[in-house]
PDB file of C-alpha atoms and ligand atoms in Angstrom:
ATOM      1  CA  MET A   1      23.426  56.261  68.726  1.00  0.00           C
ATOM      2  CA  LYS A   2      19.703  55.664  69.072  1.00  0.00           C
ATOM      3  CA  THR A   3      16.974  56.092  66.492  1.00  0.00           C
ATOM      4  CA  ILE A   4      13.594  55.986  68.185  1.00  0.00           C
ATOM      5  CA  LEU A   5      10.515  55.086  66.157  1.00  0.00           C
ATOM      6  CA  SER A   6       7.014  54.395  67.391  1.00  0.00           C
ATOM      7  CA  GLY A   7       3.691  52.999  66.407  1.00  0.00           C
ATOM      8  CA  ARG A   8       0.520  54.465  67.899  1.00  0.00           C
ATOM      9  CA  THR A   9       1.918  53.809  71.407  1.00  0.00           C
ATOM     10  CA  ARG A  10       4.786  51.312  71.243  1.00  0.00           C
ATOM     11  CA  GLU A  11       8.368  52.508  70.899  1.00  0.00           C
ATOM     12  CA  VAL A  12      11.041  50.707  68.906  1.00  0.00           C
ATOM     13  CA  VAL A  13      14.637  51.676  69.657  1.00  0.00           C
ATOM     14  CA  ILE A  14      17.285  51.049  67.015  1.00  0.00           C
ATOM     15  CA  GLU A  15      20.666  51.269  68.689  1.00  0.00           C
ATOM     16  CA  THR A  16      24.175  50.965  67.308  1.00  0.00           C
ATOM     17  CA  GLY A  17      25.740  47.875  68.833  1.00  0.00           C
ATOM     18  CA  GLY A  18      22.275  46.769  69.929  1.00  0.00           C
ATOM     19  CA  PRO A  19      20.167  43.809  68.868  1.00  0.00           C
ATOM     20  CA  VAL A  20      18.928  43.563  65.290  1.00  0.00           C
ATOM     21  CA  VAL A  21      15.684  45.407  64.552  1.00  0.00           C
ATOM     22  CA  ILE A  22      13.899  43.753  61.634  1.00  0.00           C
ATOM     23  CA  ILE A  23      12.052  45.882  59.084  1.00  0.00           C
ATOM     24  CA  GLY A  24       9.624  43.474  57.388  1.00  0.00           C
ATOM     25  CA  GLU A  25       9.796  43.636  53.567  1.00  0.00           C
ATOM     26  CA  THR A  26       6.814  41.661  52.313  1.00  0.00           C
ATOM     27  CA  ILE A  27       4.347  44.537  51.813  1.00  0.00           C
ATOM     28  CA  ASN A  28       5.878  45.139  48.392  1.00  0.00           C
ATOM     29  CA  PRO A  29       4.229  44.370  45.030  1.00  0.00           C
ATOM     30  CA  THR A  30       7.458  43.070  43.428  1.00  0.00           C
ATOM     31  CA  ARG A  31       6.384  39.642  42.201  1.00  0.00           C
ATOM     32  CA  ARG A  32       3.427  39.622  44.574  1.00  0.00           C
ATOM     33  CA  LYS A  33       0.545  39.693  42.114  1.00  0.00           C
ATOM     34  CA  LYS A  34      -2.054  39.118  44.794  1.00  0.00           C
ATOM     35  CA  LEU A  35      -0.994  42.314  46.573  1.00  0.00           C
ATOM     36  CA  VAL A  36      -1.516  44.330  43.375  1.00  0.00           C
ATOM     37  CA  SER A  37      -4.875  42.757  42.524  1.00  0.00           C
ATOM     38  CA  THR A  38      -6.291  43.155  46.037  1.00  0.00           C
ATOM     39  CA  LEU A  39      -5.072  46.751  46.371  1.00  0.00           C
ATOM     40  CA  GLU A  40      -6.557  47.595  42.972  1.00  0.00           C
ATOM     41  CA  GLU A  41      -9.909  46.376  44.269  1.00  0.00           C
ATOM     42  CA  GLY A  42      -9.537  48.491  47.428  1.00  0.00           C
ATOM     43  CA  ASP A  43      -9.381  45.274  49.457  1.00  0.00           C
ATOM     44  CA  PHE A  44      -6.891  45.611  52.320  1.00  0.00           C
ATOM     45  CA  SER A  45      -7.371  42.173  53.865  1.00  0.00           C
ATOM     46  CA  TYR A  46      -4.249  40.718  52.201  1.00  0.00           C
ATOM     47  CA  VAL A  47      -2.068  43.671  53.302  1.00  0.00           C
ATOM     48  CA  LEU A  48      -3.289  43.123  56.851  1.00  0.00           C
ATOM     49  CA  GLU A  49      -2.552  39.410  56.518  1.00  0.00           C
ATOM     50  CA  LEU A  50       1.025  40.205  55.409  1.00  0.00           C
ATOM     51  CA  ALA A  51       1.372  42.601  58.348  1.00  0.00           C
ATOM     52  CA  ALA A  52       0.113  40.035  60.859  1.00  0.00           C
ATOM     53  CA  SER A  53       2.311  37.219  59.632  1.00  0.00           C
ATOM     54  CA  GLN A  54       5.417  39.405  59.659  1.00  0.00           C
ATOM     55  CA  ILE A  55       4.723  40.674  63.179  1.00  0.00           C
ATOM     56  CA  ASN A  56       4.152  37.101  64.310  1.00  0.00           C
ATOM     57  CA  ALA A  57       7.497  36.122  62.746  1.00  0.00           C
ATOM     58  CA  GLY A  58       9.437  38.865  64.551  1.00  0.00           C
ATOM     59  CA  ALA A  59       9.127  42.098  62.523  1.00  0.00           C
ATOM     60  CA  ASP A  60       9.753  45.230  64.638  1.00  0.00           C
ATOM     61  CA  VAL A  61       8.896  47.720  61.871  1.00  0.00           C
ATOM     62  CA  LEU A  62       6.955  47.206  58.615  1.00  0.00           C
ATOM     63  CA  ASP A  63       8.125  48.529  55.267  1.00  0.00           C
ATOM     64  CA  VAL A  64       5.104  49.687  53.257  1.00  0.00           C
ATOM     65  CA  ASN A  65       5.611  49.806  49.500  1.00  0.00           C
ATOM     66  CA  VAL A  66       2.572  50.029  47.224  1.00  0.00           C
ATOM     67  CA  GLY A  67       4.430  50.931  44.049  1.00  0.00           C
ATOM     68  CA  TYR A  68       3.127  49.246  40.903  1.00  0.00           C
ATOM     69  CA  PRO A  69       2.574  50.575  37.388  1.00  0.00           C
ATOM     70  CA  GLY A  70      -0.331  52.991  37.197  1.00  0.00           C
ATOM     71  CA  VAL A  71      -0.891  53.310  40.945  1.00  0.00           C
ATOM     72  CA  ASP A  72      -2.045  56.591  42.476  1.00  0.00           C
ATOM     73  CA  ASP A  73       0.209  56.264  45.497  1.00  0.00           C
ATOM     74  CA  VAL A  74      -0.610  59.719  46.848  1.00  0.00           C
ATOM     75  CA  LYS A  75      -4.045  58.259  47.505  1.00  0.00           C
ATOM     76  CA  LEU A  76      -3.165  54.609  48.159  1.00  0.00           C
ATOM     77  CA  LEU A  77      -0.138  54.886  50.468  1.00  0.00           C
ATOM     78  CA  PRO A  78      -2.014  56.855  53.165  1.00  0.00           C
ATOM     79  CA  GLU A  79      -4.996  54.496  52.861  1.00  0.00           C
ATOM     80  CA  VAL A  80      -2.788  51.464  53.428  1.00  0.00           C
ATOM     81  CA  VAL A  81      -0.970  53.219  56.296  1.00  0.00           C
ATOM     82  CA  CYS A  82      -4.343  53.901  57.971  1.00  0.00           C
ATOM     83  CA  ALA A  83      -5.471  50.300  57.515  1.00  0.00           C
ATOM     84  CA  ILE A  84      -2.278  48.954  59.089  1.00  0.00           C
ATOM     85  CA  GLN A  85      -2.053  51.393  61.991  1.00  0.00           C
ATOM     86  CA  ASP A  86      -5.734  50.922  62.839  1.00  0.00           C
ATOM     87  CA  ASN A  87      -4.983  47.240  63.387  1.00  0.00           C
ATOM     88  CA  PHE A  88      -1.373  47.048  64.599  1.00  0.00           C
ATOM     89  CA  ASP A  89       0.747  49.112  66.995  1.00  0.00           C
ATOM     90  CA  ILE A  90       4.017  49.069  65.027  1.00  0.00           C
ATOM     91  CA  PRO A  91       6.153  51.770  63.382  1.00  0.00           C
ATOM     92  CA  LEU A  92       6.054  51.928  59.579  1.00  0.00           C
ATOM     93  CA  CYS A  93       8.756  52.539  57.001  1.00  0.00           C
ATOM     94  CA  LEU A  94       7.197  54.521  54.139  1.00  0.00           C
ATOM     95  CA  ASP A  95       8.779  53.157  50.970  1.00  0.00           C
ATOM     96  CA  SER A  96       8.062  55.277  47.900  1.00  0.00           C
ATOM     97  CA  PRO A  97      10.071  57.177  45.304  1.00  0.00           C
ATOM     98  CA  ASN A  98       7.282  59.790  45.281  1.00  0.00           C
ATOM     99  CA  PRO A  99       7.773  62.538  47.907  1.00  0.00           C
ATOM    100  CA  ALA A 100       4.106  63.555  47.564  1.00  0.00           C
ATOM    101  CA  ALA A 101       2.997  60.033  48.549  1.00  0.00           C
ATOM    102  CA  ILE A 102       5.338  60.065  51.537  1.00  0.00           C
ATOM    103  CA  GLU A 103       4.030  63.424  52.688  1.00  0.00           C
ATOM    104  CA  ALA A 104       0.429  62.277  52.270  1.00  0.00           C
ATOM    105  CA  ALA A 105       1.213  59.194  54.377  1.00  0.00           C
ATOM    106  CA  LEU A 106       2.938  61.246  57.091  1.00  0.00           C
ATOM    107  CA  LYS A 107      -0.159  63.464  57.280  1.00  0.00           C
ATOM    108  CA  VAL A 108      -2.235  60.517  58.485  1.00  0.00           C
ATOM    109  CA  SER A 109       0.479  58.770  60.487  1.00  0.00           C
ATOM    110  CA  ALA A 110      -0.217  57.902  64.114  1.00  0.00           C
ATOM    111  CA  GLY A 111       3.396  57.335  65.151  1.00  0.00           C
ATOM    112  CA  ARG A 112       7.013  58.211  64.479  1.00  0.00           C
ATOM    113  CA  TYR A 113       7.806  56.618  61.139  1.00  0.00           C
ATOM    114  CA  LEU A 114      10.759  56.224  58.782  1.00  0.00           C
ATOM    115  CA  ILE A 115      10.908  57.887  55.363  1.00  0.00           C
ATOM    116  CA  ASN A 116      12.265  55.345  52.837  1.00  0.00           C
ATOM    117  CA  SER A 117      14.116  57.041  51.349  1.00  0.00           C
ATOM    118  CA  VAL A 118      16.079  60.245  50.816  1.00  0.00           C
ATOM    119  CA  ASN A 119      19.104  60.080  48.527  1.00  0.00           C
ATOM    120  CA  GLY A 120      21.926  62.500  47.746  1.00  0.00           C
ATOM    121  CA  LYS A 121      20.231  63.929  44.640  1.00  0.00           C
ATOM    122  CA  GLU A 122      19.466  67.607  45.023  1.00  0.00           C
ATOM    123  CA  GLU A 123      15.854  66.982  44.017  1.00  0.00           C
ATOM    124  CA  SER A 124      15.393  64.378  46.756  1.00  0.00           C
ATOM    125  CA  LEU A 125      17.072  66.457  49.479  1.00  0.00           C
ATOM    126  CA  LYS A 126      14.977  69.509  48.605  1.00  0.00           C
ATOM    127  CA  ALA A 127      11.716  67.598  48.506  1.00  0.00           C
ATOM    128  CA  LEU A 128      12.039  65.410  51.589  1.00  0.00           C
ATOM    129  CA  ILE A 129      14.198  67.071  54.236  1.00  0.00           C
ATOM    130  CA  PRO A 130      11.593  69.792  54.937  1.00  0.00           C
ATOM    131  CA  VAL A 131       8.880  67.112  55.059  1.00  0.00           C
ATOM    132  CA  ALA A 132      10.878  65.036  57.564  1.00  0.00           C
ATOM    133  CA  LYS A 133      11.408  68.130  59.699  1.00  0.00           C
ATOM    134  CA  GLU A 134       7.754  69.163  59.572  1.00  0.00           C
ATOM    135  CA  TYR A 135       6.407  65.760  60.577  1.00  0.00           C
ATOM    136  CA  GLY A 136       9.232  64.771  62.948  1.00  0.00           C
ATOM    137  CA  ALA A 137       9.977  61.664  60.914  1.00  0.00           C
ATOM    138  CA  ALA A 138      13.254  59.750  60.759  1.00  0.00           C
ATOM    139  CA  ILE A 139      14.956  59.223  57.393  1.00  0.00           C
ATOM    140  CA  ILE A 140      16.713  56.470  55.508  1.00  0.00           C
ATOM    141  CA  GLY A 141      19.601  58.060  53.593  1.00  0.00           C
ATOM    142  CA  LEU A 142      20.514  56.146  50.450  1.00  0.00           C
ATOM    143  CA  CYS A 143      24.133  56.248  49.208  1.00  0.00           C
ATOM    144  CA  MET A 144      23.415  57.420  45.672  1.00  0.00           C
ATOM    145  CA  ASP A 145      23.300  60.883  44.114  1.00  0.00           C
ATOM    146  CA  ASP A 146      23.146  62.834  40.850  1.00  0.00           C
ATOM    147  CA  ASP A 147      26.176  60.861  39.619  1.00  0.00           C
ATOM    148  CA  GLY A 148      24.340  57.571  40.153  1.00  0.00           C
ATOM    149  CA  ILE A 149      25.713  54.635  42.128  1.00  0.00           C
ATOM    150  CA  THR A 150      29.424  54.333  42.834  1.00  0.00           C
ATOM    151  CA  ASN A 151      31.292  51.148  43.746  1.00  0.00           C
ATOM    152  CA  ASP A 152      33.787  53.086  45.838  1.00  0.00           C
ATOM    153  CA  PRO A 153      32.897  52.666  49.534  1.00  0.00           C
ATOM    154  CA  GLU A 154      34.604  55.974  50.443  1.00  0.00           C
ATOM    155  CA  LYS A 155      32.383  57.770  47.930  1.00  0.00           C
ATOM    156  CA  ARG A 156      29.281  56.051  49.298  1.00  0.00           C
ATOM    157  CA  LEU A 157      30.354  57.259  52.752  1.00  0.00           C
ATOM    158  CA  SER A 158      30.742  60.823  51.482  1.00  0.00           C
ATOM    159  CA  ILE A 159      27.193  60.754  50.051  1.00  0.00           C
ATOM    160  CA  ILE A 160      25.708  59.735  53.375  1.00  0.00           C
ATOM    161  CA  GLU A 161      27.830  62.408  55.075  1.00  0.00           C
ATOM    162  CA  ARG A 162      26.348  64.997  52.754  1.00  0.00           C
ATOM    163  CA  ILE A 163      22.787  63.815  53.423  1.00  0.00           C
ATOM    164  CA  ILE A 164      23.427  64.029  57.172  1.00  0.00           C
ATOM    165  CA  GLU A 165      24.942  67.490  56.856  1.00  0.00           C
ATOM    166  CA  ARG A 166      21.944  68.781  54.911  1.00  0.00           C
ATOM    167  CA  ALA A 167      19.462  67.231  57.319  1.00  0.00           C
ATOM    168  CA  VAL A 168      21.248  68.467  60.431  1.00  0.00           C
ATOM    169  CA  THR A 169      21.458  71.972  58.951  1.00  0.00           C
ATOM    170  CA  ALA A 170      17.669  71.823  58.532  1.00  0.00           C
ATOM    171  CA  GLY A 171      17.244  70.955  62.215  1.00  0.00           C
ATOM    172  CA  ILE A 172      16.966  67.165  62.030  1.00  0.00           C
ATOM    173  CA  LYS A 173      18.998  65.208  64.573  1.00  0.00           C
ATOM    174  CA  ALA A 174      21.879  63.131  63.190  1.00  0.00           C
ATOM    175  CA  GLU A 175      20.571  60.089  65.051  1.00  0.00           C
ATOM    176  CA  ASP A 176      17.355  60.269  63.032  1.00  0.00           C
ATOM    177  CA  ILE A 177      19.180  59.527  59.798  1.00  0.00           C
ATOM    178  CA  VAL A 178      19.586  55.805  59.160  1.00  0.00           C
ATOM    179  CA  ALA A 179      22.190  55.050  56.496  1.00  0.00           C
ATOM    180  CA  ASP A 180      21.570  52.635  53.606  1.00  0.00           C
ATOM    181  CA  PRO A 181      24.875  51.513  52.024  1.00  0.00           C
ATOM    182  CA  LEU A 182      23.026  49.966  49.013  1.00  0.00           C
ATOM    183  CA  ALA A 183      22.824  46.186  48.819  1.00  0.00           C
ATOM    184  CA  MET A 184      22.806  44.899  45.230  1.00  0.00           C
ATOM    185  CA  ALA A 185      22.631  41.601  43.387  1.00  0.00           C
ATOM    186  CA  VAL A 186      25.781  39.514  43.701  1.00  0.00           C
ATOM    187  CA  SER A 187      24.724  37.632  40.570  1.00  0.00           C
ATOM    188  CA  ALA A 188      25.309  40.822  38.563  1.00  0.00           C
ATOM    189  CA  ASP A 189      28.570  41.843  40.249  1.00  0.00           C
ATOM    190  CA  PRO A 190      30.802  39.462  42.245  1.00  0.00           C
ATOM    191  CA  GLN A 191      32.147  42.408  44.296  1.00  0.00           C
ATOM    192  CA  ALA A 192      28.724  43.872  45.101  1.00  0.00           C
ATOM    193  CA  CYS A 193      28.419  42.475  48.621  1.00  0.00           C
ATOM    194  CA  LEU A 194      32.009  43.316  49.536  1.00  0.00           C
ATOM    195  CA  VAL A 195      31.466  46.931  48.505  1.00  0.00           C
ATOM    196  CA  THR A 196      28.351  47.038  50.694  1.00  0.00           C
ATOM    197  CA  LEU A 197      30.140  45.466  53.677  1.00  0.00           C
ATOM    198  CA  GLU A 198      33.059  47.887  53.386  1.00  0.00           C
ATOM    199  CA  THR A 199      30.632  50.828  53.195  1.00  0.00           C
ATOM    200  CA  ILE A 200      28.862  49.553  56.308  1.00  0.00           C
ATOM    201  CA  ARG A 201      32.187  49.352  58.126  1.00  0.00           C
ATOM    202  CA  LEU A 202      33.103  52.923  57.135  1.00  0.00           C
ATOM    203  CA  VAL A 203      29.716  54.443  57.986  1.00  0.00           C
ATOM    204  CA  SER A 204      29.547  52.598  61.271  1.00  0.00           C
ATOM    205  CA  GLY A 205      33.148  53.370  62.274  1.00  0.00           C
ATOM    206  CA  LYS A 206      33.318  56.994  61.170  1.00  0.00           C
ATOM    207  CA  LEU A 207      29.779  58.235  61.729  1.00  0.00           C
ATOM    208  CA  GLY A 208      28.202  55.792  64.167  1.00  0.00           C
ATOM    209  CA  GLN A 209      24.860  55.881  62.345  1.00  0.00           C
ATOM    210  CA  ASN A 210      22.279  53.152  62.520  1.00  0.00           C
ATOM    211  CA  ILE A 211      22.352  51.241  59.240  1.00  0.00           C
ATOM    212  CA  THR A 212      19.681  49.484  57.200  1.00  0.00           C
ATOM    213  CA  MET A 213      19.854  47.683  53.836  1.00  0.00           C
ATOM    214  CA  GLY A 214      17.584  45.655  51.565  1.00  0.00           C
ATOM    215  CA  ALA A 215      19.123  42.331  52.575  1.00  0.00           C
ATOM    216  CA  SER A 216      17.151  40.276  50.039  1.00  0.00           C
ATOM    217  CA  ASN A 217      18.377  42.375  47.113  1.00  0.00           C
ATOM    218  CA  ILE A 218      21.678  40.510  47.025  1.00  0.00           C
ATOM    219  CA  SER A 219      20.138  37.185  45.991  1.00  0.00           C
ATOM    220  CA  PHE A 220      18.046  38.322  43.004  1.00  0.00           C
ATOM    221  CA  GLY A 221      18.399  35.845  40.143  1.00  0.00           C
ATOM    222  CA  LEU A 222      19.849  32.988  42.211  1.00  0.00           C
ATOM    223  CA  PRO A 223      18.439  29.795  43.751  1.00  0.00           C
ATOM    224  CA  ASP A 224      18.310  29.171  47.517  1.00  0.00           C
ATOM    225  CA  ARG A 225      17.967  32.851  48.281  1.00  0.00           C
ATOM    226  CA  GLU A 226      17.449  32.148  51.954  1.00  0.00           C
ATOM    227  CA  SER A 227      20.976  30.744  52.428  1.00  0.00           C
ATOM    228  CA  LEU A 228      22.517  33.704  50.627  1.00  0.00           C
ATOM    229  CA  ASN A 229      20.446  36.292  52.481  1.00  0.00           C
ATOM    230  CA  THR A 230      21.232  34.654  55.815  1.00  0.00           C
ATOM    231  CA  ALA A 231      24.998  34.520  55.180  1.00  0.00           C
ATOM    232  CA  PHE A 232      25.026  38.151  54.064  1.00  0.00           C
ATOM    233  CA  LEU A 233      22.861  39.357  56.920  1.00  0.00           C
ATOM    234  CA  THR A 234      25.185  37.821  59.480  1.00  0.00           C
ATOM    235  CA  LEU A 235      28.281  39.452  57.975  1.00  0.00           C
ATOM    236  CA  ALA A 236      26.494  42.780  57.609  1.00  0.00           C
ATOM    237  CA  VAL A 237      25.343  42.775  61.233  1.00  0.00           C
ATOM    238  CA  TYR A 238      28.929  42.168  62.339  1.00  0.00           C
ATOM    239  CA  CYS A 239      30.026  45.161  60.218  1.00  0.00           C
ATOM    240  CA  GLY A 240      27.339  47.464  61.669  1.00  0.00           C
ATOM    241  CA  VAL A 241      23.897  46.908  60.143  1.00  0.00           C
ATOM    242  CA  THR A 242      21.314  47.374  62.898  1.00  0.00           C
ATOM    243  CA  CYS A 243      17.943  47.421  61.107  1.00  0.00           C
ATOM    244  CA  PRO A 244      17.883  45.337  57.910  1.00  0.00           C
ATOM    245  CA  ILE A 245      14.870  45.247  55.612  1.00  0.00           C
ATOM    246  CA  ALA A 246      14.192  41.531  55.159  1.00  0.00           C
ATOM    247  CA  ASN A 247      11.560  38.812  55.245  1.00  0.00           C
ATOM    248  CA  PRO A 248      11.088  38.089  58.980  1.00  0.00           C
ATOM    249  CA  GLU A 249       9.602  34.693  58.201  1.00  0.00           C
ATOM    250  CA  LYS A 250      12.993  33.699  56.792  1.00  0.00           C
ATOM    251  CA  ILE A 251      15.527  35.866  58.623  1.00  0.00           C
ATOM    252  CA  THR A 252      14.525  36.191  62.281  1.00  0.00           C
ATOM    253  CA  ALA A 253      16.237  32.973  63.398  1.00  0.00           C
ATOM    254  CA  ALA A 254      19.527  34.125  61.844  1.00  0.00           C
ATOM    255  CA  ALA A 255      19.129  37.605  63.351  1.00  0.00           C
ATOM    256  CA  ARG A 256      18.576  36.153  66.836  1.00  0.00           C
ATOM    257  CA  ALA A 257      21.573  33.836  66.344  1.00  0.00           C
ATOM    258  CA  ALA A 258      23.774  36.759  65.224  1.00  0.00           C
ATOM    259  CA  ASP A 259      22.731  38.788  68.279  1.00  0.00           C
ATOM    260  CA  LEU A 260      23.642  35.906  70.566  1.00  0.00           C
ATOM    261  CA  VAL A 261      27.087  35.209  69.104  1.00  0.00           C
ATOM    262  CA  LEU A 262      27.861  38.955  69.090  1.00  0.00           C
ATOM    263  CA  GLY A 263      27.154  39.269  72.818  1.00  0.00           C
ATOM    264  CA  ARG A 264      23.868  41.158  72.360  1.00  0.00           C
ATOM    265  CA  ASP A 265      21.604  38.607  74.009  1.00  0.00           C
ATOM    266  CA  ASP A 266      22.651  37.890  77.600  1.00  0.00           C
ATOM    267  CA  PHE A 267      21.947  34.329  78.699  1.00  0.00           C
ATOM    268  CA  ALA A 268      20.463  33.614  75.251  1.00  0.00           C
ATOM    269  CA  ILE A 269      17.085  34.845  76.495  1.00  0.00           C
ATOM    270  CA  ARG A 270      15.730  36.169  73.185  1.00  0.00           C
ATOM    271  CA  PHE A 271      17.254  33.317  71.190  1.00  0.00           C
ATOM    272  CA  VAL A 272      15.585  30.699  73.365  1.00  0.00           C
ATOM    273  CA  GLU A 273      12.302  32.620  73.493  1.00  0.00           C
ATOM    274  CA  TYR A 274      12.212  32.748  69.713  1.00  0.00           C
ATOM    275  CA  TYR A 275      13.024  29.043  69.449  1.00  0.00           C
ATOM    276  CA  GLN A 276      10.251  28.190  71.901  1.00  0.00           C
ATOM    277  CA  SER A 277       7.729  30.403  70.136  1.00  0.00           C
ATOM    278  CA  ARG A 278       8.426  28.468  66.893  1.00  0.00           C
ATOM    279  CA  ASN A 279       8.367  25.024  68.425  1.00  0.00           C
ATOM    280  CA  SER A 280       5.454  25.052  70.825  1.00  0.00           C
TER     281      SER A 280
HETATM  282  N1  THG B 301      16.832  49.856  50.516  1.00  0.00           N
HETATM  283  C1  THG B 301      15.781  50.516  51.015  1.00  0.00           C
HETATM  284  N2  THG B 301      14.506  50.149  50.761  1.00  0.00           N
HETATM  285  C2  THG B 301      14.261  49.106  49.937  1.00  0.00           C
HETATM  286  C3  THG B 301      15.325  48.386  49.373  1.00  0.00           C
HETATM  287  C4  THG B 301      16.643  48.787  49.687  1.00  0.00           C
HETATM  288  N3  THG B 301      12.966  48.738  49.664  1.00  0.00           N
HETATM  289  C5  THG B 301      12.691  47.742  48.663  1.00  0.00           C
HETATM  290  C6  THG B 301      13.770  46.697  48.639  1.00  0.00           C
HETATM  291  N4  THG B 301      15.054  47.304  48.559  1.00  0.00           N
HETATM  292  C7  THG B 301      13.692  45.825  49.859  1.00  0.00           C
HETATM  293  N5  THG B 301      12.506  45.014  49.830  1.00  0.00           N
HETATM  294  C8  THG B 301      12.474  43.789  49.147  1.00  0.00           C
HETATM  295  C9  THG B 301      11.267  43.109  49.110  1.00  0.00           C
HETATM  296  C10 THG B 301      11.187  41.871  48.492  1.00  0.00           C
HETATM  297  C11 THG B 301      12.327  41.317  47.936  1.00  0.00           C
HETATM  298  C12 THG B 301      13.516  41.999  47.938  1.00  0.00           C
HETATM  299  C13 THG B 301      13.598  43.241  48.569  1.00  0.00           C
HETATM  300  C14 THG B 301      12.303  39.974  47.289  1.00  0.00           C
HETATM  301  N6  THG B 301      11.299  39.163  47.496  1.00  0.00           N
HETATM  302  C15 THG B 301      11.339  37.858  46.880  1.00  0.00           C
HETATM  303  C16 THG B 301      10.387  37.763  45.726  1.00  0.00           C
HETATM  304  O1  THG B 301       9.621  38.690  45.514  1.00  0.00           O
HETATM  305  O2  THG B 301      10.430  36.769  45.000  1.00  0.00           O
HETATM  306  C17 THG B 301      11.134  36.810  47.883  1.00  0.00           C
HETATM  307  C18 THG B 301       9.888  36.956  48.663  1.00  0.00           C
HETATM  308  C19 THG B 301       9.934  36.051  49.828  1.00  0.00           C
HETATM  309  O3  THG B 301      10.969  36.055  50.530  1.00  0.00           O
HETATM  310  O4  THG B 301       8.957  35.317  50.022  1.00  0.00           O
HETATM  311  O5  THG B 301      13.225  39.603  46.614  1.00  0.00           O
HETATM  312  O6  THG B 301      17.644  48.187  49.230  1.00  0.00           O
HETATM  313  N7  THG B 301      16.023  51.558  51.843  1.00  0.00           N
END
């Protein structure tokens, strides 16, 4: 199954069984005070700096999250989208809990972007599926619904099935729904990562969807987050994750290594290219 995104001109193909596509996570105000203070001043130079460094480190898509307390994201999200797409030819992943902000961003978008995210709640399905259809956007479908978050992988699978059914009924192609099995902190629940991995296996095996996840979520509250995120990413890719949201400056080497050992990088061409680009 292929999910095709694009920037102004450049296409990015996410393919089940294909090499890892990295969605860069760093344009996100969580613990990034400088991002909040610069955005509040209407200064986009730091956002553009974060975009450039992620692209240089191997990001294929950029997650754009401008959510902080008091923000007018219906105004700010499209402004930031314009600033990024005026400078870089890369698809964006519009990360907001506010459907109005997502729609405002899609109105100005110059490519085929991802909506991050739709979940199984009736309110979310009603608000965003028509918007995705109207603007031809792809969707991340989050495995949670009106009953909250379940730890039963079969139930998470059934939520994503329902999101797909609703979207397909509205005329969206199944391949344009990317599943998110929910990655959560292993410090809070020792089984959290296993539940996510089992959900990935089910979604991948039964539905064949492309799968994303917030890979860095699992290490909240722990030291040496990079080791944890790397270990989890590798396992998740083996189970079926194709487009993780992660910090490319820390994860690209592991993603290239996973592709190589899983037979997705003939003659180690991308692995060696990445190594050389870091060491020249
Ligand atoms: N699913 C979907 N979208 C998501 C998430 C998800 N968007 C937000 C989030 N979860 C994924 N993005 C992040 C971004 C930053 C961090 C974690 C998840 C993070 N950053 C560290 C910090 O702020 O201290 C480290 C920053 C760094 O690496 O330098 O933890 O699950 N669909």
